[in-house]
Short mmCIF file of C-alpha atoms in Angstrom, two decimals:
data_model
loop_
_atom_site.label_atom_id
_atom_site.label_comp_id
_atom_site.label_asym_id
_atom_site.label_seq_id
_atom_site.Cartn_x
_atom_site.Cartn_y
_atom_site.Cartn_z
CA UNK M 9 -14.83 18.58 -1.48
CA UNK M 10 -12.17 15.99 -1.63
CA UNK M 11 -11.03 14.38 2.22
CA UNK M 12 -7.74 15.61 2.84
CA UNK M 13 -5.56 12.08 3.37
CA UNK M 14 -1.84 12.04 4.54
CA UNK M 15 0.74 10.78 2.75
CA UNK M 16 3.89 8.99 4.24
CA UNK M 17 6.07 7.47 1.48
CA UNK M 18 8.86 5.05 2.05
CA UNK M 19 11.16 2.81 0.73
CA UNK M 20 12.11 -0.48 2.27
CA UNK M 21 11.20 -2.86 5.10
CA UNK M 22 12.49 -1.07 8.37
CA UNK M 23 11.02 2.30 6.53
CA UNK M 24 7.89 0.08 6.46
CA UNK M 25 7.94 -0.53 10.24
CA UNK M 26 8.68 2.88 11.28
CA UNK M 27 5.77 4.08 9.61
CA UNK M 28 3.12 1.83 11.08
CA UNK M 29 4.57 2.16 14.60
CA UNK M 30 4.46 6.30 14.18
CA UNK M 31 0.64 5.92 13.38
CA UNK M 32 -0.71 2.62 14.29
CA UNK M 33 -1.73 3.96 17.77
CA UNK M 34 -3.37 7.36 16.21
CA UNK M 35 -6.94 8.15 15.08
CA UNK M 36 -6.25 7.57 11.68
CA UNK M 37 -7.44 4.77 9.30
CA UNK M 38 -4.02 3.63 8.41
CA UNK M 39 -3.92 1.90 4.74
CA UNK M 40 -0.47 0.57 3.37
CA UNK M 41 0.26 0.22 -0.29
CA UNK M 42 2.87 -1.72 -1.39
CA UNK M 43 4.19 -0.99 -4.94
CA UNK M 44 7.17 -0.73 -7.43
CA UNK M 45 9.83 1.75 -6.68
CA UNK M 46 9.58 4.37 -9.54
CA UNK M 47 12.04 4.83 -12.13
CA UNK M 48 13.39 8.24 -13.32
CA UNK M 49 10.43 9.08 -15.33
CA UNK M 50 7.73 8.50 -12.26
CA UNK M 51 6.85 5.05 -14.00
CA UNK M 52 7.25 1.76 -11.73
CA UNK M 53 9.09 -1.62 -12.85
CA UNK M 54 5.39 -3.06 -12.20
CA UNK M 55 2.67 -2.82 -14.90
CA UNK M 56 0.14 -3.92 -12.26
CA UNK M 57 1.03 -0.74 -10.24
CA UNK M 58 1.43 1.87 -13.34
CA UNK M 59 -2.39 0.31 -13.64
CA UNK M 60 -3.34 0.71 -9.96
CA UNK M 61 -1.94 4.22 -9.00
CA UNK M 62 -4.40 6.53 -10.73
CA UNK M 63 -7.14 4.57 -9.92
CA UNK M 64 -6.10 4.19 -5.87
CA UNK M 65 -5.56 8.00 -6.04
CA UNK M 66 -9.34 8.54 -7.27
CA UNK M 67 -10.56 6.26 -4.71
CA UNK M 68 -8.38 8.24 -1.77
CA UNK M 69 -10.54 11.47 -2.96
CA UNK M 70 -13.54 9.42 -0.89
CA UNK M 71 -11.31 7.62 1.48
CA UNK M 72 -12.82 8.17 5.31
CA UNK M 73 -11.84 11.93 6.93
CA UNK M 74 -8.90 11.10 9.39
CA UNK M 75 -7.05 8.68 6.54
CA UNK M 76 -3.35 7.88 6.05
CA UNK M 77 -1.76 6.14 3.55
CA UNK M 78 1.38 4.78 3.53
CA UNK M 79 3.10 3.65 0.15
CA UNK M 80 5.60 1.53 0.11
CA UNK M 81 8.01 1.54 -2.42
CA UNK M 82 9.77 -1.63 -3.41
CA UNK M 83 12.93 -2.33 -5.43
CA UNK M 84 12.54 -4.84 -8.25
CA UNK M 85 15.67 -6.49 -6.95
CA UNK M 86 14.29 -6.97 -3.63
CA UNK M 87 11.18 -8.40 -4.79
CA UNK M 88 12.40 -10.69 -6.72
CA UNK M 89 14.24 -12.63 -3.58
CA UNK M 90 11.77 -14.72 -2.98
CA UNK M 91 13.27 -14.10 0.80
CA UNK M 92 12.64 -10.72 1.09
CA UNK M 93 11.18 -9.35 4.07
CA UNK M 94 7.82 -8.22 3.01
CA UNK M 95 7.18 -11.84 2.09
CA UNK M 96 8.40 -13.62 4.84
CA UNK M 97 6.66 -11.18 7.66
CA UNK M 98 3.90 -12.87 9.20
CA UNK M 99 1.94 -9.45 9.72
CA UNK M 100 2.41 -9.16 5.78
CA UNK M 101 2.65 -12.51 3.81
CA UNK M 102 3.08 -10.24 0.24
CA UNK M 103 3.03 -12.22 -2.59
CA UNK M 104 2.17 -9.73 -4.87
CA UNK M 105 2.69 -6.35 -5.82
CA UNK M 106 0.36 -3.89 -6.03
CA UNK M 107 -1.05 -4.79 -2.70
CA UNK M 108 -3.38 -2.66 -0.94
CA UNK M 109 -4.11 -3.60 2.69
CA UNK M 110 -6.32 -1.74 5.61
CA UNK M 111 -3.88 -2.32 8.44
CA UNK M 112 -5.19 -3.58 11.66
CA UNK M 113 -7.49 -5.84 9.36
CA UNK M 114 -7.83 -8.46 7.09
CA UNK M 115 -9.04 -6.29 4.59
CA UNK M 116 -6.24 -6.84 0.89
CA UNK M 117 -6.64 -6.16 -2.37
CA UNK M 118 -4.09 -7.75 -4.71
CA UNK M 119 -2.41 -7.34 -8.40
CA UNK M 120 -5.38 -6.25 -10.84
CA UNK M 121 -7.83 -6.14 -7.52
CA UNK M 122 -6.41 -2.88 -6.85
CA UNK M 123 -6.88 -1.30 -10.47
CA UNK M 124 -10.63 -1.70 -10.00
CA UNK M 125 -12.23 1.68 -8.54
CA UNK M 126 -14.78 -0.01 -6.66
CA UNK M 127 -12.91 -2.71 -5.13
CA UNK M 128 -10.50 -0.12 -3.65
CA UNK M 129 -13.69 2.34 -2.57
CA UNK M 130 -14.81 -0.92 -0.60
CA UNK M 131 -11.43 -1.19 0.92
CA UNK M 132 -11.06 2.32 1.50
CA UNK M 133 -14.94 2.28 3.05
CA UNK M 134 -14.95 3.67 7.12
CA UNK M 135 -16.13 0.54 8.80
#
């Protein structure tokens, strides 16, 4: 039987920080993906992430009992400042999107990294 992971989904930087403050502190194995926002047809502006989604979700089906995963939508015009936020945070440094990241950690996956299944198992591992 599959581990039953939550989901928070948000859109945006202060979104972003909300979320890890509300479960940073908890329990949980907190992961963070940041990704395209989706369009009207459930498809992101990102190829990379159209790529990574379906194989992150398989990987989640293993992911440690206790998981969360926050996804973090991003708008194309706001990634492509090259000022934005999420790349000038020193607790982020994103440079690309999809990124996959095991907060707390070092642990990242980046671009095609995260459309490999057992990359993102490793990630997703209970250390």
């Amino acid at each position: 039987m599959a581990n039953v992971v939550k989901h928070v989904k948000v859109s945006g930087f202060t979104e972003y920080l909300r979320a890890v403050q509300q479960y940073k502190d908890s329990s949980l194995h907190l992961f963070t993906l940041f990704t395209g926002s989706l369009n009207a047809d459930g498809k992101s502006w990102c190829p990379d992430c159209n790529k990574a989604d379906p194989v992150i979700e398989e990987a989640l089906n293993n992911a440690p009992e206790c998981s969360c995963m926050i996804t973090v939508y991003i708008d194309r015009t706001t990634w492509k400042d090259m000022n934005n936020n999420f790349r000038k945070s020193q607790d982020i440094q994103l440079t690309s999107v999809p990124t996959l990241i095991k907060v707390g950690t070092e642990k990242r996956l980046e671009e095609g990294q995260c459309a490999k299944l057992s990359l993102v198992q490793m990630l997703l591992e209970d250390d």
